[in-house]
Amino acid sequence: GGKKNKNRDRKRGADAAKDREREKKEAEEIEKLENVEKPLDEVQKPLELLQVHAMDMIQTHFLACEVYLRKEKPLLALRSVHRLRRIAPTSPITHLCTVKAVHQVTQSRATDGYAAETTKSVVDTLVQQILNGKSLADFNADFLKSNSNSLPHIIAGVECMLLVAPKDKSKALDLIMSTLSKDMFTNCNERRYLQDGHRVLAESFKDASAADKWKSKCLATFPLDPAWQPQTASA
């Protein structure tokens, strides 16, 4: 009996040592991830893999555009926009990405953010191909007009309004809130877009009252959806 107990204790001790070692390694990995000096460089490799193996997915090019805008690589960002417009020309994600990219590259262009003349020239050409002679505000207004019966498109267009026409903030708020009285929520099958609407109201407009009204409408329309259930305190 004593021998068995000793073996059992030895095994427990070895298991505990392994657990401690594993926890230490996990802690080191987490610390490494939290202290990445250049996170945009770290995301480059998986992004390149996505661009090779998931070329037909909207999220691949949306992610690429976001990364290249943050890295201030205008031509690569506009290339991502071009790919998005080719594979999903009518998607609200494509429109949002297009407006964000064109807005940022034209702002940098105006402040002489791109030193090389060739880069400026190519940026100008690509932007004109997208806008077709329109201003960015008119480009967005046309998008909203063409998609006035689609909730996901209205949410994307309103988010773009805040970016390209901030003086029209109250008009943008009226537009997104007007969808509450229309039969748009029941036709919106993708929950993500409803969550986008709530995020835009809470974070972009910073309007807690409007965000609460939106949440109440979502809860009334989709009473079983856990995303809109009141948060209960955990025991």
PDB file of C-alpha atoms in Angstrom:
ATOM      1  CA  GLY A   1       0.000   0.000   0.000  1.00  0.00           C
ATOM      2  CA  GLY A   2       2.800   2.405   0.922  1.00  0.00           C
ATOM      3  CA  LYS A   3       4.589   1.832  -2.392  1.00  0.00           C
ATOM      4  CA  LYS A   4       1.413   2.537  -4.352  1.00  0.00           C
ATOM      5  CA  ASN A   5       0.865   5.748  -2.415  1.00  0.00           C
ATOM      6  CA  LYS A   6       4.435   6.869  -3.080  1.00  0.00           C
ATOM      7  CA  ASN A   7       4.056   6.196  -6.810  1.00  0.00           C
ATOM      8  CA  ARG A   8       0.748   8.040  -6.843  1.00  0.00           C
ATOM      9  CA  ASP A   9       2.267  11.019  -5.020  1.00  0.00           C
ATOM     10  CA  ARG A  10       5.242  11.012  -7.380  1.00  0.00           C
ATOM     11  CA  LYS A  11       2.890  11.011 -10.391  1.00  0.00           C
ATOM     12  CA  ARG A  12       0.845  13.840  -8.918  1.00  0.00           C
ATOM     13  CA  GLY A  13       4.009  15.833  -8.314  1.00  0.00           C
ATOM     14  CA  ALA A  14       5.172  15.248 -11.911  1.00  0.00           C
ATOM     15  CA  ASP A  15       1.741  16.244 -13.277  1.00  0.00           C
ATOM     16  CA  ALA A  16       1.732  19.397 -11.148  1.00  0.00           C
ATOM     17  CA  ALA A  17       5.223  20.278 -12.420  1.00  0.00           C
ATOM     18  CA  LYS A  18       4.043  19.785 -16.035  1.00  0.00           C
ATOM     19  CA  ASP A  19       1.013  21.991 -15.377  1.00  0.00           C
ATOM     20  CA  ARG A  20       3.221  24.728 -13.927  1.00  0.00           C
ATOM     21  CA  GLU A  21       5.576  24.496 -16.904  1.00  0.00           C
ATOM     22  CA  ARG A  22       2.655  24.671 -19.353  1.00  0.00           C
ATOM     23  CA  GLU A  23       1.137  27.659 -17.538  1.00  0.00           C
ATOM     24  CA  LYS A  24       4.528  29.397 -17.570  1.00  0.00           C
ATOM     25  CA  LYS A  25       4.875  28.827 -21.341  1.00  0.00           C
ATOM     26  CA  GLU A  26       1.311  30.076 -21.959  1.00  0.00           C
ATOM     27  CA  ALA A  27       2.006  33.185 -19.867  1.00  0.00           C
ATOM     28  CA  GLU A  28       5.188  33.838 -21.859  1.00  0.00           C
ATOM     29  CA  GLU A  29       3.299  33.423 -25.162  1.00  0.00           C
ATOM     30  CA  ILE A  30       0.567  35.812 -24.001  1.00  0.00           C
ATOM     31  CA  GLU A  31       3.162  38.355 -22.872  1.00  0.00           C
ATOM     32  CA  LYS A  32       4.893  38.053 -26.248  1.00  0.00           C
ATOM     33  CA  LEU A  33       1.605  38.693 -28.074  1.00  0.00           C
ATOM     34  CA  GLU A  34       0.747  41.636 -25.825  1.00  0.00           C
ATOM     35  CA  ASN A  35       4.146  43.242 -26.357  1.00  0.00           C
ATOM     36  CA  VAL A  36       4.489  42.929 -30.112  1.00  0.00           C
ATOM     37  CA  GLU A  37       6.515  45.962 -31.156  1.00  0.00           C
ATOM     38  CA  LYS A  38       5.074  46.144 -34.676  1.00  0.00           C
ATOM     39  CA  PRO A  39       1.655  44.448 -34.713  1.00  0.00           C
ATOM     40  CA  LEU A  40       1.002  45.498 -38.322  1.00  0.00           C
ATOM     41  CA  ASP A  41       4.146  43.683 -39.408  1.00  0.00           C
ATOM     42  CA  GLU A  42       3.063  40.597 -37.460  1.00  0.00           C
ATOM     43  CA  VAL A  43      -0.272  40.461 -39.324  1.00  0.00           C
ATOM     44  CA  GLN A  44       1.428  40.708 -42.721  1.00  0.00           C
ATOM     45  CA  LYS A  45       2.269  37.004 -43.088  1.00  0.00           C
ATOM     46  CA  PRO A  46      -1.232  35.620 -42.319  1.00  0.00           C
ATOM     47  CA  LEU A  47      -2.678  38.377 -44.504  1.00  0.00           C
ATOM     48  CA  GLU A  48      -0.529  37.285 -47.452  1.00  0.00           C
ATOM     49  CA  LEU A  49      -1.685  33.687 -46.928  1.00  0.00           C
ATOM     50  CA  LEU A  50      -5.315  34.839 -46.993  1.00  0.00           C
ATOM     51  CA  GLN A  51      -4.700  36.775 -50.197  1.00  0.00           C
ATOM     52  CA  VAL A  52      -3.391  33.595 -51.811  1.00  0.00           C
ATOM     53  CA  HIS A  53      -5.848  31.045 -50.428  1.00  0.00           C
ATOM     54  CA  ALA A  54      -9.012  33.106 -49.819  1.00  0.00           C
ATOM     55  CA  MET A  55      -8.951  35.530 -52.734  1.00  0.00           C
ATOM     56  CA  ASP A  56     -12.718  35.348 -53.262  1.00  0.00           C
ATOM     57  CA  MET A  57     -13.689  36.250 -49.710  1.00  0.00           C
ATOM     58  CA  ILE A  58     -14.817  39.789 -48.920  1.00  0.00           C
ATOM     59  CA  GLN A  59     -13.209  39.722 -45.463  1.00  0.00           C
ATOM     60  CA  THR A  60      -9.757  39.013 -46.964  1.00  0.00           C
ATOM     61  CA  HIS A  61      -9.696  42.275 -48.902  1.00  0.00           C
ATOM     62  CA  PHE A  62     -11.483  44.249 -46.185  1.00  0.00           C
ATOM     63  CA  LEU A  63      -8.756  43.188 -43.729  1.00  0.00           C
ATOM     64  CA  ALA A  64      -6.046  43.936 -46.294  1.00  0.00           C
ATOM     65  CA  CYS A  65      -7.431  47.428 -46.881  1.00  0.00           C
ATOM     66  CA  GLU A  66      -7.572  48.154 -43.128  1.00  0.00           C
ATOM     67  CA  VAL A  67      -3.974  46.977 -42.647  1.00  0.00           C
ATOM     68  CA  TYR A  68      -2.593  48.909 -45.641  1.00  0.00           C
ATOM     69  CA  LEU A  69      -4.377  52.112 -44.599  1.00  0.00           C
ATOM     70  CA  ARG A  70      -2.814  51.855 -41.137  1.00  0.00           C
ATOM     71  CA  LYS A  71       0.587  51.182 -42.700  1.00  0.00           C
ATOM     72  CA  GLU A  72       0.044  54.202 -45.004  1.00  0.00           C
ATOM     73  CA  LYS A  73       0.447  52.172 -48.181  1.00  0.00           C
ATOM     74  CA  PRO A  74      -2.116  53.897 -50.437  1.00  0.00           C
ATOM     75  CA  LEU A  75      -1.575  51.866 -53.596  1.00  0.00           C
ATOM     76  CA  LEU A  76      -1.957  48.538 -51.790  1.00  0.00           C
ATOM     77  CA  ALA A  77      -5.066  49.842 -49.987  1.00  0.00           C
ATOM     78  CA  LEU A  78      -6.612  50.930 -53.299  1.00  0.00           C
ATOM     79  CA  ARG A  79      -5.677  47.579 -54.841  1.00  0.00           C
ATOM     80  CA  SER A  80      -7.688  45.903 -52.069  1.00  0.00           C
ATOM     81  CA  VAL A  81     -10.609  48.223 -52.822  1.00  0.00           C
ATOM     82  CA  HIS A  82     -10.377  47.306 -56.518  1.00  0.00           C
ATOM     83  CA  ARG A  83     -10.513  43.589 -55.651  1.00  0.00           C
ATOM     84  CA  LEU A  84     -13.493  44.140 -53.342  1.00  0.00           C
ATOM     85  CA  ARG A  85     -15.350  46.064 -56.035  1.00  0.00           C
ATOM     86  CA  ARG A  86     -14.686  43.237 -58.468  1.00  0.00           C
ATOM     87  CA  ILE A  87     -15.913  40.356 -56.286  1.00  0.00           C
ATOM     88  CA  ALA A  88     -18.706  42.134 -54.354  1.00  0.00           C
ATOM     89  CA  PRO A  89     -19.574  45.431 -56.080  1.00  0.00           C
ATOM     90  CA  THR A  90     -22.888  45.974 -54.258  1.00  0.00           C
ATOM     91  CA  SER A  91     -21.823  44.899 -50.757  1.00  0.00           C
ATOM     92  CA  PRO A  92     -22.118  47.489 -47.959  1.00  0.00           C
ATOM     93  CA  ILE A  93     -18.710  46.281 -46.720  1.00  0.00           C
ATOM     94  CA  THR A  94     -17.214  47.129 -50.125  1.00  0.00           C
ATOM     95  CA  HIS A  95     -18.746  50.614 -50.020  1.00  0.00           C
ATOM     96  CA  LEU A  96     -17.554  51.317 -46.474  1.00  0.00           C
ATOM     97  CA  CYS A  97     -14.047  50.152 -47.321  1.00  0.00           C
ATOM     98  CA  THR A  98     -14.010  52.181 -50.562  1.00  0.00           C
ATOM     99  CA  VAL A  99     -15.045  55.417 -48.854  1.00  0.00           C
ATOM    100  CA  LYS A 100     -12.615  54.964 -45.945  1.00  0.00           C
ATOM    101  CA  ALA A 101      -9.732  54.241 -48.314  1.00  0.00           C
ATOM    102  CA  VAL A 102     -10.459  57.063 -50.765  1.00  0.00           C
ATOM    103  CA  HIS A 103     -10.992  59.517 -47.895  1.00  0.00           C
ATOM    104  CA  GLN A 104      -7.679  58.636 -46.247  1.00  0.00           C
ATOM    105  CA  VAL A 105      -5.557  58.567 -49.402  1.00  0.00           C
ATOM    106  CA  THR A 106      -6.988  61.864 -50.676  1.00  0.00           C
ATOM    107  CA  GLN A 107      -6.419  63.498 -47.266  1.00  0.00           C
ATOM    108  CA  SER A 108      -2.798  62.326 -47.294  1.00  0.00           C
ATOM    109  CA  ARG A 109      -2.462  63.406 -50.912  1.00  0.00           C
ATOM    110  CA  ALA A 110      -3.711  66.889 -50.002  1.00  0.00           C
ATOM    111  CA  THR A 111      -1.236  67.230 -47.143  1.00  0.00           C
ATOM    112  CA  ASP A 112       1.633  65.956 -49.291  1.00  0.00           C
ATOM    113  CA  GLY A 113       1.677  62.679 -47.377  1.00  0.00           C
ATOM    114  CA  TYR A 114       3.062  60.793 -50.368  1.00  0.00           C
ATOM    115  CA  ALA A 115       6.476  62.000 -51.365  1.00  0.00           C
ATOM    116  CA  ALA A 116       6.858  60.191 -54.691  1.00  0.00           C
ATOM    117  CA  GLU A 117       5.237  61.999 -57.627  1.00  0.00           C
ATOM    118  CA  THR A 118       4.539  58.660 -59.318  1.00  0.00           C
ATOM    119  CA  THR A 119       2.553  57.520 -56.262  1.00  0.00           C
ATOM    120  CA  LYS A 120       0.513  60.743 -56.298  1.00  0.00           C
ATOM    121  CA  SER A 121      -0.223  60.318 -59.980  1.00  0.00           C
ATOM    122  CA  VAL A 122      -1.342  56.696 -59.656  1.00  0.00           C
ATOM    123  CA  VAL A 123      -3.439  57.506 -56.549  1.00  0.00           C
ATOM    124  CA  ASP A 124      -5.183  60.317 -58.451  1.00  0.00           C
ATOM    125  CA  THR A 125      -5.940  58.001 -61.375  1.00  0.00           C
ATOM    126  CA  LEU A 126      -7.297  55.189 -59.191  1.00  0.00           C
ATOM    127  CA  VAL A 127      -9.449  57.555 -57.136  1.00  0.00           C
ATOM    128  CA  GLN A 128     -10.959  59.111 -60.269  1.00  0.00           C
ATOM    129  CA  GLN A 129     -11.758  55.654 -61.624  1.00  0.00           C
ATOM    130  CA  ILE A 130     -13.711  54.943 -58.444  1.00  0.00           C
ATOM    131  CA  LEU A 131     -15.480  58.301 -58.045  1.00  0.00           C
ATOM    132  CA  ASN A 132     -16.054  58.924 -61.750  1.00  0.00           C
ATOM    133  CA  GLY A 133     -15.812  62.691 -61.321  1.00  0.00           C
ATOM    134  CA  LYS A 134     -18.016  62.891 -58.219  1.00  0.00           C
ATOM    135  CA  SER A 135     -17.065  64.185 -54.804  1.00  0.00           C
ATOM    136  CA  LEU A 136     -16.833  61.542 -52.088  1.00  0.00           C
ATOM    137  CA  ALA A 137     -19.916  63.002 -50.372  1.00  0.00           C
ATOM    138  CA  ASP A 138     -21.931  62.752 -53.628  1.00  0.00           C
ATOM    139  CA  PHE A 139     -20.597  59.228 -54.228  1.00  0.00           C
ATOM    140  CA  ASN A 140     -21.923  58.231 -50.797  1.00  0.00           C
ATOM    141  CA  ALA A 141     -25.232  60.075 -51.281  1.00  0.00           C
ATOM    142  CA  ASP A 142     -25.817  58.193 -54.549  1.00  0.00           C
ATOM    143  CA  PHE A 143     -25.095  54.904 -52.768  1.00  0.00           C
ATOM    144  CA  LEU A 144     -27.692  55.711 -50.085  1.00  0.00           C
ATOM    145  CA  LYS A 145     -30.245  56.754 -52.701  1.00  0.00           C
ATOM    146  CA  SER A 146     -29.738  53.532 -54.671  1.00  0.00           C
ATOM    147  CA  ASN A 147     -30.080  51.357 -51.559  1.00  0.00           C
ATOM    148  CA  SER A 148     -32.781  53.182 -49.612  1.00  0.00           C
ATOM    149  CA  ASN A 149     -34.644  49.956 -48.787  1.00  0.00           C
ATOM    150  CA  SER A 150     -31.691  47.984 -47.422  1.00  0.00           C
ATOM    151  CA  LEU A 151     -30.813  48.299 -43.753  1.00  0.00           C
ATOM    152  CA  PRO A 152     -27.173  47.062 -44.091  1.00  0.00           C
ATOM    153  CA  HIS A 153     -26.530  49.591 -46.871  1.00  0.00           C
ATOM    154  CA  ILE A 154     -28.096  52.439 -44.879  1.00  0.00           C
ATOM    155  CA  ILE A 155     -25.912  51.622 -41.860  1.00  0.00           C
ATOM    156  CA  ALA A 156     -22.765  51.612 -44.035  1.00  0.00           C
ATOM    157  CA  GLY A 157     -23.809  54.833 -45.821  1.00  0.00           C
ATOM    158  CA  VAL A 158     -24.534  56.598 -42.537  1.00  0.00           C
ATOM    159  CA  GLU A 159     -21.132  55.582 -41.154  1.00  0.00           C
ATOM    160  CA  CYS A 160     -19.575  57.026 -44.316  1.00  0.00           C
ATOM    161  CA  MET A 161     -21.579  60.259 -43.909  1.00  0.00           C
ATOM    162  CA  LEU A 162     -19.937  60.832 -40.529  1.00  0.00           C
ATOM    163  CA  LEU A 163     -16.558  60.497 -42.211  1.00  0.00           C
ATOM    164  CA  VAL A 164     -17.033  62.562 -45.392  1.00  0.00           C
ATOM    165  CA  ALA A 165     -19.762  65.014 -44.325  1.00  0.00           C
ATOM    166  CA  PRO A 166     -19.486  65.451 -40.528  1.00  0.00           C
ATOM    167  CA  LYS A 167     -21.574  68.639 -40.700  1.00  0.00           C
ATOM    168  CA  ASP A 168     -24.535  66.410 -41.662  1.00  0.00           C
ATOM    169  CA  LYS A 169     -24.324  64.397 -38.432  1.00  0.00           C
ATOM    170  CA  SER A 170     -27.911  65.157 -37.335  1.00  0.00           C
ATOM    171  CA  LYS A 171     -29.193  64.277 -40.821  1.00  0.00           C
ATOM    172  CA  ALA A 172     -27.253  60.983 -40.657  1.00  0.00           C
ATOM    173  CA  LEU A 173     -28.757  60.221 -37.226  1.00  0.00           C
ATOM    174  CA  ASP A 174     -32.286  60.911 -38.508  1.00  0.00           C
ATOM    175  CA  LEU A 175     -31.645  58.591 -41.447  1.00  0.00           C
ATOM    176  CA  ILE A 176     -30.489  55.593 -39.403  1.00  0.00           C
ATOM    177  CA  MET A 177     -33.200  56.107 -36.755  1.00  0.00           C
ATOM    178  CA  SER A 178     -35.909  56.331 -39.439  1.00  0.00           C
ATOM    179  CA  THR A 179     -35.304  52.624 -40.139  1.00  0.00           C
ATOM    180  CA  LEU A 180     -36.827  51.792 -36.731  1.00  0.00           C
ATOM    181  CA  SER A 181     -40.314  52.697 -37.952  1.00  0.00           C
ATOM    182  CA  LYS A 182     -39.955  50.777 -41.216  1.00  0.00           C
ATOM    183  CA  ASP A 183     -40.205  47.040 -41.795  1.00  0.00           C
ATOM    184  CA  MET A 184     -36.457  46.684 -42.295  1.00  0.00           C
ATOM    185  CA  PHE A 185     -35.367  44.711 -39.259  1.00  0.00           C
ATOM    186  CA  THR A 186     -37.468  41.650 -40.100  1.00  0.00           C
ATOM    187  CA  ASN A 187     -35.899  41.600 -43.578  1.00  0.00           C
ATOM    188  CA  CYS A 188     -32.355  41.825 -42.217  1.00  0.00           C
ATOM    189  CA  ASN A 189     -31.227  38.227 -41.923  1.00  0.00           C
ATOM    190  CA  GLU A 190     -27.663  38.963 -40.901  1.00  0.00           C
ATOM    191  CA  ARG A 191     -27.448  39.751 -37.202  1.00  0.00           C
ATOM    192  CA  ARG A 192     -23.998  41.263 -37.713  1.00  0.00           C
ATOM    193  CA  TYR A 193     -25.487  44.260 -39.518  1.00  0.00           C
ATOM    194  CA  LEU A 194     -27.886  44.949 -36.637  1.00  0.00           C
ATOM    195  CA  GLN A 195     -24.904  44.878 -34.296  1.00  0.00           C
ATOM    196  CA  ASP A 196     -23.082  47.253 -36.673  1.00  0.00           C
ATOM    197  CA  GLY A 197     -26.002  49.673 -36.378  1.00  0.00           C
ATOM    198  CA  HIS A 198     -25.856  49.553 -32.591  1.00  0.00           C
ATOM    199  CA  ARG A 199     -22.064  50.058 -32.667  1.00  0.00           C
ATOM    200  CA  VAL A 200     -22.370  53.078 -34.977  1.00  0.00           C
ATOM    201  CA  LEU A 201     -24.965  54.712 -32.704  1.00  0.00           C
ATOM    202  CA  ALA A 202     -23.067  53.970 -29.491  1.00  0.00           C
ATOM    203  CA  GLU A 203     -19.494  54.609 -30.659  1.00  0.00           C
ATOM    204  CA  SER A 204     -19.589  56.849 -33.744  1.00  0.00           C
ATOM    205  CA  PHE A 205     -22.561  59.044 -32.792  1.00  0.00           C
ATOM    206  CA  LYS A 206     -21.913  58.517 -29.061  1.00  0.00           C
ATOM    207  CA  ASP A 207     -25.701  58.654 -28.566  1.00  0.00           C
ATOM    208  CA  ALA A 208     -26.656  56.314 -25.718  1.00  0.00           C
ATOM    209  CA  SER A 209     -30.381  57.070 -26.022  1.00  0.00           C
ATOM    210  CA  ALA A 210     -30.473  56.225 -29.742  1.00  0.00           C
ATOM    211  CA  ALA A 211     -28.389  53.083 -29.144  1.00  0.00           C
ATOM    212  CA  ASP A 212     -30.869  51.950 -26.443  1.00  0.00           C
ATOM    213  CA  LYS A 213     -33.823  52.490 -28.796  1.00  0.00           C
ATOM    214  CA  TRP A 214     -32.034  50.437 -31.453  1.00  0.00           C
ATOM    215  CA  LYS A 215     -31.361  47.639 -28.974  1.00  0.00           C
ATOM    216  CA  SER A 216     -35.006  47.638 -27.821  1.00  0.00           C
ATOM    217  CA  LYS A 217     -36.179  47.307 -31.430  1.00  0.00           C
ATOM    218  CA  CYS A 218     -33.777  44.411 -32.012  1.00  0.00           C
ATOM    219  CA  LEU A 219     -34.968  42.672 -28.844  1.00  0.00           C
ATOM    220  CA  ALA A 220     -38.629  43.132 -29.810  1.00  0.00           C
ATOM    221  CA  THR A 221     -37.981  41.770 -33.315  1.00  0.00           C
ATOM    222  CA  PHE A 222     -35.677  38.917 -32.274  1.00  0.00           C
ATOM    223  CA  PRO A 223     -36.692  38.100 -28.674  1.00  0.00           C
ATOM    224  CA  LEU A 224     -34.701  34.841 -28.589  1.00  0.00           C
ATOM    225  CA  ASP A 225     -31.458  36.328 -29.903  1.00  0.00           C
ATOM    226  CA  PRO A 226     -28.942  36.324 -27.008  1.00  0.00           C
ATOM    227  CA  ALA A 227     -27.149  39.378 -28.462  1.00  0.00           C
ATOM    228  CA  TRP A 228     -30.007  41.644 -27.358  1.00  0.00           C
ATOM    229  CA  GLN A 229     -30.911  40.040 -24.015  1.00  0.00           C
ATOM    230  CA  PRO A 230     -30.467  42.224 -20.929  1.00  0.00           C
ATOM    231  CA  GLN A 231     -27.161  41.470 -19.225  1.00  0.00           C
ATOM    232  CA  THR A 232     -27.669  39.690 -15.903  1.00  0.00           C
ATOM    233  CA  ALA A 233     -25.115  39.846 -13.131  1.00  0.00           C
ATOM    234  CA  SER A 234     -23.160  36.622 -12.833  1.00  0.00           C
ATOM    235  CA  ALA A 235     -23.480  34.722  -9.586  1.00  0.00           C
TER     236      ALA A 235
END
